[in-house]
PDB file of N, CA and C in Angstrom:
ATOM      1  N   MET A 186     -26.991  11.809   7.917  1.00 85.00           N
ATOM      2  CA  MET A 186     -28.131  10.984   7.331  1.00 85.00           C
ATOM      3  C   MET A 186     -27.937   9.433   7.787  1.00 85.00           C
ATOM      4  N   ALA A 187     -28.908   8.930   8.293  1.00 91.00           N
ATOM      5  CA  ALA A 187     -28.827   7.592   8.874  1.00 91.00           C
ATOM      6  C   ALA A 187     -28.444   6.454   7.853  1.00 91.00           C
ATOM      7  N   LEU A 188     -28.870   6.563   6.707  1.00 95.00           N
ATOM      8  CA  LEU A 188     -28.657   5.587   5.600  1.00 95.00           C
ATOM      9  C   LEU A 188     -27.176   5.735   5.177  1.00 95.00           C
ATOM     10  N   VAL A 189     -26.636   6.842   5.297  1.00 94.00           N
ATOM     11  CA  VAL A 189     -25.129   7.064   4.863  1.00 94.00           C
ATOM     12  C   VAL A 189     -24.323   6.382   6.060  1.00 94.00           C
ATOM     13  N   ARG A 190     -24.671   6.810   7.167  1.00 93.00           N
ATOM     14  CA  ARG A 190     -23.958   6.205   8.462  1.00 93.00           C
ATOM     15  C   ARG A 190     -24.005   4.702   8.472  1.00 93.00           C
ATOM     16  N   ALA A 191     -25.169   4.077   8.036  1.00 94.00           N
ATOM     17  CA  ALA A 191     -25.330   2.643   7.965  1.00 94.00           C
ATOM     18  C   ALA A 191     -24.500   1.992   6.835  1.00 94.00           C
ATOM     19  N   GLY A 192     -24.013   2.747   5.831  1.00 95.00           N
ATOM     20  CA  GLY A 192     -23.309   2.266   4.695  1.00 95.00           C
ATOM     21  C   GLY A 192     -24.232   1.715   3.623  1.00 95.00           C
ATOM     22  N   ILE A 193     -25.494   2.282   3.607  1.00 96.00           N
ATOM     23  CA  ILE A 193     -26.407   1.953   2.611  1.00 96.00           C
ATOM     24  C   ILE A 193     -26.334   2.882   1.453  1.00 96.00           C
ATOM     25  N   LEU A 194     -26.208   4.173   1.829  1.00 96.00           N
ATOM     26  CA  LEU A 194     -26.028   5.285   0.828  1.00 96.00           C
ATOM     27  C   LEU A 194     -24.641   5.860   0.870  1.00 96.00           C
ATOM     28  N   VAL A 195     -24.210   6.490  -0.258  1.00 95.00           N
ATOM     29  CA  VAL A 195     -22.963   7.307  -0.193  1.00 95.00           C
ATOM     30  C   VAL A 195     -23.383   8.634  -0.656  1.00 95.00           C
ATOM     31  N   SER A 196     -22.851   9.698  -0.119  1.00 93.00           N
ATOM     32  CA  SER A 196     -23.199  11.018  -0.611  1.00 93.00           C
ATOM     33  C   SER A 196     -21.925  11.808  -0.874  1.00 93.00           C
ATOM     34  N   LYS A 197     -21.998  12.607  -1.970  1.00 92.00           N
ATOM     35  CA  LYS A 197     -20.875  13.413  -2.468  1.00 92.00           C
ATOM     36  C   LYS A 197     -21.340  14.892  -2.574  1.00 92.00           C
ATOM     37  N   ARG A 198     -20.687  15.735  -1.985  1.00 91.00           N
ATOM     38  CA  ARG A 198     -21.104  17.250  -2.128  1.00 91.00           C
ATOM     39  C   ARG A 198     -20.505  17.789  -3.391  1.00 91.00           C
ATOM     40  N   GLY A 199     -21.059  18.932  -3.758  1.00 90.00           N
ATOM     41  CA  GLY A 199     -20.512  19.712  -4.865  1.00 90.00           C
ATOM     42  C   GLY A 199     -21.004  19.316  -6.196  1.00 90.00           C
ATOM     43  N   ILE A 200     -20.324  19.943  -7.229  1.00 91.00           N
ATOM     44  CA  ILE A 200     -20.646  19.606  -8.642  1.00 91.00           C
ATOM     45  C   ILE A 200     -20.510  18.196  -8.876  1.00 91.00           C
ATOM     46  N   GLY A 201     -21.661  17.648  -9.544  1.00 87.00           N
ATOM     47  CA  GLY A 201     -21.479  16.161  -9.953  1.00 87.00           C
ATOM     48  C   GLY A 201     -21.821  15.310  -8.650  1.00 87.00           C
ATOM     49  N   GLY A 202     -22.105  15.875  -7.542  1.00 89.00           N
ATOM     50  CA  GLY A 202     -22.374  15.151  -6.347  1.00 89.00           C
ATOM     51  C   GLY A 202     -23.807  14.671  -6.365  1.00 89.00           C
ATOM     52  N   GLY A 203     -24.158  14.113  -5.177  1.00 93.00           N
ATOM     53  CA  GLY A 203     -25.474  13.580  -5.028  1.00 93.00           C
ATOM     54  C   GLY A 203     -25.530  12.383  -4.172  1.00 93.00           C
ATOM     55  N   ILE A 204     -26.539  11.566  -4.182  1.00 93.00           N
ATOM     56  CA  ILE A 204     -26.575  10.395  -3.324  1.00 93.00           C
ATOM     57  C   ILE A 204     -26.735   9.115  -4.179  1.00 93.00           C
ATOM     58  N   ALA A 205     -26.112   8.114  -3.780  1.00 94.00           N
ATOM     59  CA  ALA A 205     -26.215   6.828  -4.489  1.00 94.00           C
ATOM     60  C   ALA A 205     -26.219   5.654  -3.549  1.00 94.00           C
ATOM     61  N   LEU A 206     -26.520   4.539  -3.994  1.00 95.00           N
ATOM     62  CA  LEU A 206     -26.329   3.295  -3.183  1.00 95.00           C
ATOM     63  C   LEU A 206     -24.913   3.018  -2.954  1.00 95.00           C
ATOM     64  N   ALA A 207     -24.529   2.577  -1.748  1.00 96.00           N
ATOM     65  CA  ALA A 207     -23.123   2.227  -1.474  1.00 96.00           C
ATOM     66  C   ALA A 207     -22.849   0.833  -1.991  1.00 96.00           C
ATOM     67  N   ARG A 208     -23.803  -0.029  -2.123  1.00 96.00           N
ATOM     68  CA  ARG A 208     -23.606  -1.345  -2.532  1.00 96.00           C
ATOM     69  C   ARG A 208     -24.672  -1.693  -3.671  1.00 96.00           C
ATOM     70  N   GLU A 209     -24.508  -2.872  -4.279  1.00 96.00           N
ATOM     71  CA  GLU A 209     -25.497  -3.289  -5.197  1.00 96.00           C
ATOM     72  C   GLU A 209     -26.946  -3.431  -4.577  1.00 96.00           C
ATOM     73  N   PRO A 210     -27.924  -3.248  -5.139  1.00 95.00           N
ATOM     74  CA  PRO A 210     -29.343  -3.357  -4.585  1.00 95.00           C
ATOM     75  C   PRO A 210     -29.541  -4.800  -4.002  1.00 95.00           C
ATOM     76  N   GLY A 211     -28.911  -5.791  -4.639  1.00 96.00           N
ATOM     77  CA  GLY A 211     -29.037  -7.103  -4.097  1.00 96.00           C
ATOM     78  C   GLY A 211     -28.360  -7.451  -2.781  1.00 96.00           C
ATOM     79  N   ALA A 212     -27.497  -6.566  -2.441  1.00 97.00           N
ATOM     80  CA  ALA A 212     -26.763  -6.711  -1.161  1.00 97.00           C
ATOM     81  C   ALA A 212     -27.277  -5.874  -0.046  1.00 97.00           C
ATOM     82  N   ILE A 213     -28.414  -5.207  -0.305  1.00 97.00           N
ATOM     83  CA  ILE A 213     -29.015  -4.362   0.796  1.00 97.00           C
ATOM     84  C   ILE A 213     -30.450  -4.913   1.037  1.00 97.00           C
ATOM     85  N   SER A 214     -30.639  -5.356   2.293  1.00 97.00           N
ATOM     86  CA  SER A 214     -31.906  -5.899   2.671  1.00 97.00           C
ATOM     87  C   SER A 214     -32.886  -4.751   3.221  1.00 97.00           C
ATOM     88  N   LEU A 215     -34.125  -4.987   3.113  1.00 97.00           N
ATOM     89  CA  LEU A 215     -35.111  -4.087   3.696  1.00 97.00           C
ATOM     90  C   LEU A 215     -34.887  -3.904   5.154  1.00 97.00           C
ATOM     91  N   LEU A 216     -34.430  -5.047   5.891  1.00 97.00           N
ATOM     92  CA  LEU A 216     -34.183  -5.005   7.339  1.00 97.00           C
ATOM     93  C   LEU A 216     -33.130  -4.024   7.550  1.00 97.00           C
ATOM     94  N   GLN A 217     -32.050  -3.986   6.750  1.00 97.00           N
ATOM     95  CA  GLN A 217     -30.909  -3.032   6.931  1.00 97.00           C
ATOM     96  C   GLN A 217     -31.394  -1.582   6.853  1.00 97.00           C
ATOM     97  N   VAL A 218     -32.325  -1.381   5.952  1.00 97.00           N
ATOM     98  CA  VAL A 218     -32.829  -0.004   5.669  1.00 97.00           C
ATOM     99  C   VAL A 218     -33.712   0.390   6.858  1.00 97.00           C
ATOM    100  N   VAL A 219     -34.620  -0.422   7.268  1.00 97.00           N
ATOM    101  CA  VAL A 219     -35.546  -0.159   8.427  1.00 97.00           C
ATOM    102  C   VAL A 219     -34.705   0.103   9.712  1.00 97.00           C
ATOM    103  N   GLU A 220     -33.774  -0.800   9.954  1.00 96.00           N
ATOM    104  CA  GLU A 220     -32.946  -0.680  11.212  1.00 96.00           C
ATOM    105  C   GLU A 220     -32.052   0.605  11.139  1.00 96.00           C
ATOM    106  N   ALA A 221     -31.626   0.995   9.944  1.00 96.00           N
ATOM    107  CA  ALA A 221     -30.790   2.223   9.873  1.00 96.00           C
ATOM    108  C   ALA A 221     -31.576   3.400  10.213  1.00 96.00           C
ATOM    109  N   VAL A 222     -32.883   3.401   9.761  1.00 95.00           N
ATOM    110  CA  VAL A 222     -33.806   4.649   9.983  1.00 95.00           C
ATOM    111  C   VAL A 222     -34.390   4.600  11.329  1.00 95.00           C
ATOM    112  N   GLU A 223     -34.930   3.449  11.838  1.00 95.00           N
ATOM    113  CA  GLU A 223     -35.692   3.365  12.989  1.00 95.00           C
ATOM    114  C   GLU A 223     -34.912   2.841  14.265  1.00 95.00           C
ATOM    115  N   GLY A 224     -33.831   2.241  13.974  1.00 93.00           N
ATOM    116  CA  GLY A 224     -33.053   1.589  15.047  1.00 93.00           C
ATOM    117  C   GLY A 224     -33.335   0.147  15.216  1.00 93.00           C
ATOM    118  N   PRO A 225     -32.439  -0.639  15.900  1.00 90.00           N
ATOM    119  CA  PRO A 225     -32.665  -2.134  15.986  1.00 90.00           C
ATOM    120  C   PRO A 225     -33.847  -2.538  16.784  1.00 90.00           C
ATOM    121  N   ALA A 226     -34.394  -1.713  17.709  1.00 88.00           N
ATOM    122  CA  ALA A 226     -35.559  -2.144  18.496  1.00 88.00           C
ATOM    123  C   ALA A 226     -36.898  -1.588  17.870  1.00 88.00           C
ATOM    124  N   TRP A 227     -36.913  -1.366  16.572  1.00 92.00           N
ATOM    125  CA  TRP A 227     -38.063  -0.794  16.011  1.00 92.00           C
ATOM    126  C   TRP A 227     -39.384  -1.498  16.151  1.00 92.00           C
ATOM    127  N   LEU A 228     -39.325  -2.800  16.346  1.00 91.00           N
ATOM    128  CA  LEU A 228     -40.594  -3.574  16.501  1.00 91.00           C
ATOM    129  C   LEU A 228     -40.972  -3.610  18.026  1.00 91.00           C
ATOM    130  N   GLY A 229     -40.231  -3.206  18.936  1.00 88.00           N
ATOM    131  CA  GLY A 229     -40.572  -3.222  20.315  1.00 88.00           C
ATOM    132  C   GLY A 229     -40.504  -4.661  20.929  1.00 88.00           C
ATOM    133  N   GLU A 230     -40.135  -4.695  22.147  1.00 87.00           N
ATOM    134  CA  GLU A 230     -40.079  -6.064  22.839  1.00 87.00           C
ATOM    135  C   GLU A 230     -41.397  -6.588  23.250  1.00 87.00           C
ATOM    136  N   CYS A 231     -42.332  -5.670  23.575  1.00 89.00           N
ATOM    137  CA  CYS A 231     -43.704  -6.187  24.019  1.00 89.00           C
ATOM    138  C   CYS A 231     -44.718  -5.508  23.088  1.00 89.00           C
ATOM    139  N   LEU A 232     -45.670  -6.352  22.659  1.00 90.00           N
ATOM    140  CA  LEU A 232     -46.730  -5.835  21.870  1.00 90.00           C
ATOM    141  C   LEU A 232     -47.650  -4.911  22.598  1.00 90.00           C
ATOM    142  N   LEU A 233     -47.742  -5.030  23.972  1.00 90.00           N
ATOM    143  CA  LEU A 233     -48.611  -4.216  24.764  1.00 90.00           C
ATOM    144  C   LEU A 233     -47.817  -3.167  25.340  1.00 90.00           C
ATOM    145  N   GLY A 234     -46.521  -2.978  25.136  1.00 88.00           N
ATOM    146  CA  GLY A 234     -45.656  -1.940  25.587  1.00 88.00           C
ATOM    147  C   GLY A 234     -45.387  -2.010  27.081  1.00 88.00           C
ATOM    148  N   LEU A 235     -45.620  -3.235  27.702  1.00 89.00           N
ATOM    149  CA  LEU A 235     -45.280  -3.315  29.042  1.00 89.00           C
ATOM    150  C   LEU A 235     -43.771  -3.472  29.407  1.00 89.00           C
ATOM    151  N   ASP A 236     -43.295  -2.647  30.241  1.00 87.00           N
ATOM    152  CA  ASP A 236     -41.886  -2.579  30.621  1.00 87.00           C
ATOM    153  C   ASP A 236     -41.411  -3.902  31.287  1.00 87.00           C
ATOM    154  N   GLU A 237     -42.303  -4.509  32.070  1.00 88.00           N
ATOM    155  CA  GLU A 237     -42.100  -5.602  32.860  1.00 88.00           C
ATOM    156  C   GLU A 237     -42.093  -7.009  32.026  1.00 88.00           C
ATOM    157  N   CYS A 238     -42.509  -6.952  30.851  1.00 86.00           N
ATOM    158  CA  CYS A 238     -42.569  -8.072  29.997  1.00 86.00           C
ATOM    159  C   CYS A 238     -41.250  -8.448  29.547  1.00 86.00           C
ATOM    160  N   SER A 239     -40.788  -9.765  29.784  1.00 81.00           N
ATOM    161  CA  SER A 239     -39.557 -10.233  29.403  1.00 81.00           C
ATOM    162  C   SER A 239     -39.602 -11.717  29.117  1.00 81.00           C
ATOM    163  N   SER A 240     -38.457 -12.436  28.896  1.00 78.00           N
ATOM    164  CA  SER A 240     -38.460 -13.843  28.743  1.00 78.00           C
ATOM    165  C   SER A 240     -38.773 -14.490  30.101  1.00 78.00           C
ATOM    166  N   GLN A 241     -38.457 -13.823  31.242  1.00 84.00           N
ATOM    167  CA  GLN A 241     -38.685 -14.378  32.556  1.00 84.00           C
ATOM    168  C   GLN A 241     -40.139 -14.174  32.973  1.00 84.00           C
ATOM    169  N   GLN A 242     -40.705 -13.002  32.714  1.00 87.00           N
ATOM    170  CA  GLN A 242     -42.008 -12.624  33.040  1.00 87.00           C
ATOM    171  C   GLN A 242     -42.846 -12.154  31.824  1.00 87.00           C
ATOM    172  N   THR A 243     -43.599 -13.083  31.305  1.00 89.00           N
ATOM    173  CA  THR A 243     -44.293 -12.769  29.974  1.00 89.00           C
ATOM    174  C   THR A 243     -45.664 -12.282  30.163  1.00 89.00           C
ATOM    175  N   CYS A 244     -46.103 -11.447  29.196  1.00 91.00           N
ATOM    176  CA  CYS A 244     -47.410 -10.885  29.133  1.00 91.00           C
ATOM    177  C   CYS A 244     -48.199 -11.946  28.213  1.00 91.00           C
ATOM    178  N   PRO A 245     -49.524 -11.802  28.205  1.00 92.00           N
ATOM    179  CA  PRO A 245     -50.337 -12.759  27.428  1.00 92.00           C
ATOM    180  C   PRO A 245     -49.987 -12.811  25.953  1.00 92.00           C
ATOM    181  N   THR A 246     -49.430 -11.818  25.376  1.00 92.00           N
ATOM    182  CA  THR A 246     -49.172 -11.772  23.897  1.00 92.00           C
ATOM    183  C   THR A 246     -47.688 -12.016  23.697  1.00 92.00           C
ATOM    184  N   HIS A 247     -46.790 -12.308  24.611  1.00 91.00           N
ATOM    185  CA  HIS A 247     -45.404 -12.404  24.511  1.00 91.00           C
ATOM    186  C   HIS A 247     -44.943 -13.484  23.384  1.00 91.00           C
ATOM    187  N   GLN A 248     -45.407 -14.674  23.552  1.00 91.00           N
ATOM    188  CA  GLN A 248     -44.935 -15.750  22.577  1.00 91.00           C
ATOM    189  C   GLN A 248     -45.490 -15.414  21.244  1.00 91.00           C
ATOM    190  N   PHE A 249     -46.741 -14.898  21.057  1.00 93.00           N
ATOM    191  CA  PHE A 249     -47.270 -14.488  19.795  1.00 93.00           C
ATOM    192  C   PHE A 249     -46.423 -13.364  19.063  1.00 93.00           C
ATOM    193  N   TRP A 250     -46.102 -12.403  19.861  1.00 93.00           N
ATOM    194  CA  TRP A 250     -45.320 -11.261  19.421  1.00 93.00           C
ATOM    195  C   TRP A 250     -43.907 -11.590  19.048  1.00 93.00           C
ATOM    196  N   GLU A 251     -43.352 -12.483  19.844  1.00 92.00           N
ATOM    197  CA  GLU A 251     -41.995 -12.944  19.634  1.00 92.00           C
ATOM    198  C   GLU A 251     -41.858 -13.668  18.357  1.00 92.00           C
ATOM    199  N   ARG A 252     -42.818 -14.576  18.114  1.00 95.00           N
ATOM    200  CA  ARG A 252     -42.924 -15.322  16.822  1.00 95.00           C
ATOM    201  C   ARG A 252     -43.143 -14.454  15.557  1.00 95.00           C
ATOM    202  N   LEU A 253     -44.041 -13.510  15.829  1.00 95.00           N
ATOM    203  CA  LEU A 253     -44.325 -12.648  14.665  1.00 95.00           C
ATOM    204  C   LEU A 253     -43.203 -11.660  14.363  1.00 95.00           C
ATOM    205  N   ARG A 254     -42.486 -11.150  15.461  1.00 94.00           N
ATOM    206  CA  ARG A 254     -41.303 -10.285  15.219  1.00 94.00           C
ATOM    207  C   ARG A 254     -40.289 -11.049  14.490  1.00 94.00           C
ATOM    208  N   ASN A 255     -40.056 -12.261  14.825  1.00 95.00           N
ATOM    209  CA  ASN A 255     -38.992 -13.138  14.142  1.00 95.00           C
ATOM    210  C   ASN A 255     -39.399 -13.306  12.639  1.00 95.00           C
ATOM    211  N   GLU A 256     -40.680 -13.560  12.354  1.00 96.00           N
ATOM    212  CA  GLU A 256     -41.180 -13.682  10.973  1.00 96.00           C
ATOM    213  C   GLU A 256     -40.988 -12.465  10.173  1.00 96.00           C
ATOM    214  N   ILE A 257     -41.334 -11.302  10.781  1.00 96.00           N
ATOM    215  CA  ILE A 257     -41.143  -9.956  10.073  1.00 96.00           C
ATOM    216  C   ILE A 257     -39.849  -9.722   9.773  1.00 96.00           C
ATOM    217  N   ARG A 258     -38.897  -9.962  10.861  1.00 96.00           N
ATOM    218  CA  ARG A 258     -37.362  -9.652  10.661  1.00 96.00           C
ATOM    219  C   ARG A 258     -36.840 -10.568   9.589  1.00 96.00           C
ATOM    220  N   ASN A 259     -37.160 -11.798   9.584  1.00 97.00           N
ATOM    221  CA  ASN A 259     -36.735 -12.746   8.549  1.00 97.00           C
ATOM    222  C   ASN A 259     -37.153 -12.457   7.159  1.00 97.00           C
ATOM    223  N   GLU A 260     -38.349 -12.009   7.024  1.00 96.00           N
ATOM    224  CA  GLU A 260     -38.828 -11.687   5.770  1.00 96.00           C
ATOM    225  C   GLU A 260     -38.154 -10.348   5.193  1.00 96.00           C
ATOM    226  N   LEU A 261     -37.988  -9.434   6.044  1.00 97.00           N
ATOM    227  CA  LEU A 261     -37.297  -8.192   5.649  1.00 97.00           C
ATOM    228  C   LEU A 261     -35.895  -8.451   5.325  1.00 97.00           C
ATOM    229  N   GLU A 262     -35.249  -9.389   6.028  1.00 97.00           N
ATOM    230  CA  GLU A 262     -33.800  -9.745   5.897  1.00 97.00           C
ATOM    231  C   GLU A 262     -33.617 -10.417   4.524  1.00 97.00           C
ATOM    232  N   GLN A 263     -34.647 -11.229   4.083  1.00 96.00           N
ATOM    233  CA  GLN A 263     -34.573 -11.989   2.823  1.00 96.00           C
ATOM    234  C   GLN A 263     -34.980 -11.071   1.589  1.00 96.00           C
ATOM    235  N   THR A 264     -35.619  -9.961   1.834  1.00 96.00           N
ATOM    236  CA  THR A 264     -36.032  -9.137   0.717  1.00 96.00           C
ATOM    237  C   THR A 264     -35.095  -8.060   0.548  1.00 96.00           C
ATOM    238  N   THR A 265     -34.558  -7.964  -0.709  1.00 96.00           N
ATOM    239  CA  THR A 265     -33.457  -6.942  -0.920  1.00 96.00           C
ATOM    240  C   THR A 265     -34.147  -5.827  -1.754  1.00 96.00           C
ATOM    241  N   LEU A 266     -33.359  -4.723  -1.838  1.00 95.00           N
ATOM    242  CA  LEU A 266     -33.867  -3.636  -2.765  1.00 95.00           C
ATOM    243  C   LEU A 266     -33.965  -4.171  -4.164  1.00 95.00           C
ATOM    244  N   ASP A 267     -33.192  -4.997  -4.586  1.00 94.00           N
ATOM    245  CA  ASP A 267     -33.188  -5.598  -5.924  1.00 94.00           C
ATOM    246  C   ASP A 267     -34.519  -6.237  -6.199  1.00 94.00           C
ATOM    247  N   THR A 268     -35.005  -6.955  -5.168  1.00 93.00           N
ATOM    248  CA  THR A 268     -36.395  -7.596  -5.235  1.00 93.00           C
ATOM    249  C   THR A 268     -37.443  -6.570  -5.439  1.00 93.00           C
ATOM    250  N   VAL A 269     -37.372  -5.558  -4.708  1.00 92.00           N
ATOM    251  CA  VAL A 269     -38.293  -4.521  -4.785  1.00 92.00           C
ATOM    252  C   VAL A 269     -38.314  -3.773  -6.115  1.00 92.00           C
ATOM    253  N   LEU A 270     -37.101  -3.519  -6.546  1.00 90.00           N
ATOM    254  CA  LEU A 270     -36.883  -2.739  -7.868  1.00 90.00           C
ATOM    255  C   LEU A 270     -37.505  -3.666  -8.979  1.00 90.00           C
ATOM    256  N   THR A 271     -37.136  -4.956  -8.939  1.00 89.00           N
ATOM    257  CA  THR A 271     -37.708  -5.984  -9.985  1.00 89.00           C
ATOM    258  C   THR A 271     -39.210  -5.957  -9.878  1.00 89.00           C
ATOM    259  N   PHE A 272     -39.796  -6.033  -8.704  1.00 85.00           N
ATOM    260  CA  PHE A 272     -41.254  -6.047  -8.559  1.00 85.00           C
ATOM    261  C   PHE A 272     -41.838  -4.750  -9.147  1.00 85.00           C
ATOM    262  N   LYS A 273     -41.257  -3.616  -8.917  1.00 80.00           N
ATOM    263  CA  LYS A 273     -41.717  -2.344  -9.407  1.00 80.00           C
ATOM    264  C   LYS A 273     -41.674  -2.321 -10.936  1.00 80.00           C
ATOM    265  N   LYS A 274     -40.516  -2.767 -11.484  1.00 81.00           N
ATOM    266  CA  LYS A 274     -40.339  -2.817 -12.953  1.00 81.00           C
ATOM    267  C   LYS A 274     -41.403  -3.665 -13.661  1.00 81.00           C
ATOM    268  N   GLU A 275     -41.697  -4.835 -13.018  1.00 83.00           N
ATOM    269  CA  GLU A 275     -42.634  -5.822 -13.518  1.00 83.00           C
ATOM    270  C   GLU A 275     -44.125  -5.327 -13.385  1.00 83.00           C
ATOM    271  N   GLY A 276     -44.327  -4.209 -12.807  1.00 80.00           N
ATOM    272  CA  GLY A 276     -45.744  -3.809 -12.535  1.00 80.00           C
ATOM    273  C   GLY A 276     -46.254  -3.930 -11.224  1.00 80.00           C
ATOM    274  N   GLY A 277     -45.637  -4.710 -10.407  1.00 74.00           N
ATOM    275  CA  GLY A 277     -46.012  -4.905  -8.993  1.00 74.00           C
ATOM    276  C   GLY A 277     -47.417  -5.623  -8.813  1.00 74.00           C
ATOM    277  N   ALA A 278     -47.993  -5.504  -7.662  1.00 68.00           N
ATOM    278  CA  ALA A 278     -49.278  -6.069  -7.386  1.00 68.00           C
ATOM    279  C   ALA A 278     -50.286  -5.021  -7.731  1.00 68.00           C
ATOM    280  N   LYS A 279     -51.474  -5.433  -8.178  1.00 61.00           N
ATOM    281  CA  LYS A 279     -52.592  -4.603  -8.534  1.00 61.00           C
ATOM    282  C   LYS A 279     -53.551  -4.468  -7.405  1.00 61.00           C
ATOM    283  N   ARG A 280     -53.101  -3.803  -6.279  1.00 54.00           N
ATOM    284  CA  ARG A 280     -53.918  -3.578  -5.120  1.00 54.00           C
ATOM    285  C   ARG A 280     -54.550  -4.866  -4.589  1.00 54.00           C
ATOM    286  N   ALA A 281     -53.660  -5.800  -4.306  1.00 52.00           N
ATOM    287  CA  ALA A 281     -54.109  -7.176  -3.767  1.00 52.00           C
ATOM    288  C   ALA A 281     -54.695  -7.025  -2.409  1.00 52.00           C
ATOM    289  N   THR A 282     -54.348  -6.151  -1.625  1.00 51.00           N
ATOM    290  CA  THR A 282     -54.780  -6.030  -0.186  1.00 51.00           C
ATOM    291  C   THR A 282     -55.717  -5.012  -0.039  1.00 51.00           C
ATOM    292  N   PRO A 283     -57.006  -5.276   0.302  1.00 50.00           N
ATOM    293  CA  PRO A 283     -57.977  -4.197   0.558  1.00 50.00           C
ATOM    294  C   PRO A 283     -57.539  -3.308   1.595  1.00 50.00           C
ATOM    295  N   GLY A 284     -57.704  -2.042   1.585  1.00 50.00           N
ATOM    296  CA  GLY A 284     -57.352  -1.087   2.644  1.00 50.00           C
ATOM    297  C   GLY A 284     -56.030  -0.604   2.439  1.00 50.00           C
ATOM    298  N   CYS A 285     -55.242  -0.842   1.384  1.00 50.00           N
ATOM    299  CA  CYS A 285     -53.910  -0.214   1.230  1.00 50.00           C
ATOM    300  C   CYS A 285     -54.039   1.037   0.465  1.00 50.00           C
ATOM    301  N   GLY A 286     -53.155   1.981   0.627  1.00 46.00           N
ATOM    302  CA  GLY A 286     -53.026   3.130  -0.106  1.00 46.00           C
ATOM    303  C   GLY A 286     -53.789   4.256   0.492  1.00 46.00           C
ATOM    304  N   LYS A 287     -53.486   5.481  -0.064  1.00 42.00           N
ATOM    305  CA  LYS A 287     -54.135   6.675   0.432  1.00 42.00           C
ATOM    306  C   LYS A 287     -55.629   6.693   0.212  1.00 42.00           C
ATOM    307  N   ALA A 288     -56.075   6.309  -0.939  1.00 43.00           N
ATOM    308  CA  ALA A 288     -57.492   6.402  -1.219  1.00 43.00           C
ATOM    309  C   ALA A 288     -58.246   5.560  -0.262  1.00 43.00           C
ATOM    310  N   ALA A 289     -57.754   4.322  -0.008  1.00 40.00           N
ATOM    311  CA  ALA A 289     -58.387   3.400   0.926  1.00 40.00           C
ATOM    312  C   ALA A 289     -58.493   3.914   2.357  1.00 40.00           C
ATOM    313  N   ARG A 290     -57.318   4.536   2.718  1.00 39.00           N
ATOM    314  CA  ARG A 290     -57.421   5.201   4.001  1.00 39.00           C
ATOM    315  C   ARG A 290     -58.367   6.250   4.204  1.00 39.00           C
ATOM    316  N   LYS A 291     -58.643   7.078   3.055  1.00 42.00           N
ATOM    317  CA  LYS A 291     -59.510   8.121   3.154  1.00 42.00           C
ATOM    318  C   LYS A 291     -60.915   7.559   3.159  1.00 42.00           C
ATOM    319  N   GLU A 292     -61.220   6.487   2.406  1.00 42.00           N
ATOM    320  CA  GLU A 292     -62.480   5.925   2.390  1.00 42.00           C
ATOM    321  C   GLU A 292     -62.915   5.265   3.830  1.00 42.00           C
ATOM    322  N   THR A 293     -61.871   4.717   4.545  1.00 43.00           N
ATOM    323  CA  THR A 293     -62.267   4.028   5.815  1.00 43.00           C
ATOM    324  C   THR A 293     -62.147   4.984   7.054  1.00 43.00           C
ATOM    325  N   SER A 294     -61.685   6.217   6.832  1.00 42.00           N
ATOM    326  CA  SER A 294     -61.515   7.068   7.993  1.00 42.00           C
ATOM    327  C   SER A 294     -62.939   7.547   8.455  1.00 42.00           C
ATOM    328  N   PRO A 295     -63.046   7.744   9.778  1.00 46.00           N
ATOM    329  CA  PRO A 295     -64.407   8.182  10.333  1.00 46.00           C
ATOM    330  C   PRO A 295     -64.768   9.476   9.785  1.00 46.00           C
ATOM    331  N   ARG A 296     -66.014   9.651   9.555  1.00 43.00           N
ATOM    332  CA  ARG A 296     -66.621  10.875   9.025  1.00 43.00           C
ATOM    333  C   ARG A 296     -66.872  11.806  10.213  1.00 43.00           C
ATOM    334  N   SER A 297     -66.687  13.097   9.799  1.00 40.00           N
ATOM    335  CA  SER A 297     -66.758  14.112  10.900  1.00 40.00           C
ATOM    336  C   SER A 297     -68.253  14.660  10.934  1.00 40.00           C
TER     337      SER A 297
END
């Protein structure tokens, strides 16, 4: 299991076994979780998926994607599991973003 290999979870077999966090929730960032599951290059180097896009030869979206990638990584690095748990305990957001959730996806999907 990727989360165990990354040191985010511990697992114990047998009676009384199970899975638990390896560290306190405040010491585990969402970036660590995402990178453990998806790998370090999960955002991709080029928004357009161009192999030839690099720092030396950039595509039209290179600077935008580089800035956005850094913002996403920084936000996930600063957000811990403890933050998520506290948010959930306090009731979280009340569907602040239109189009979120299964029901919204169902409503916006093309009709056959």
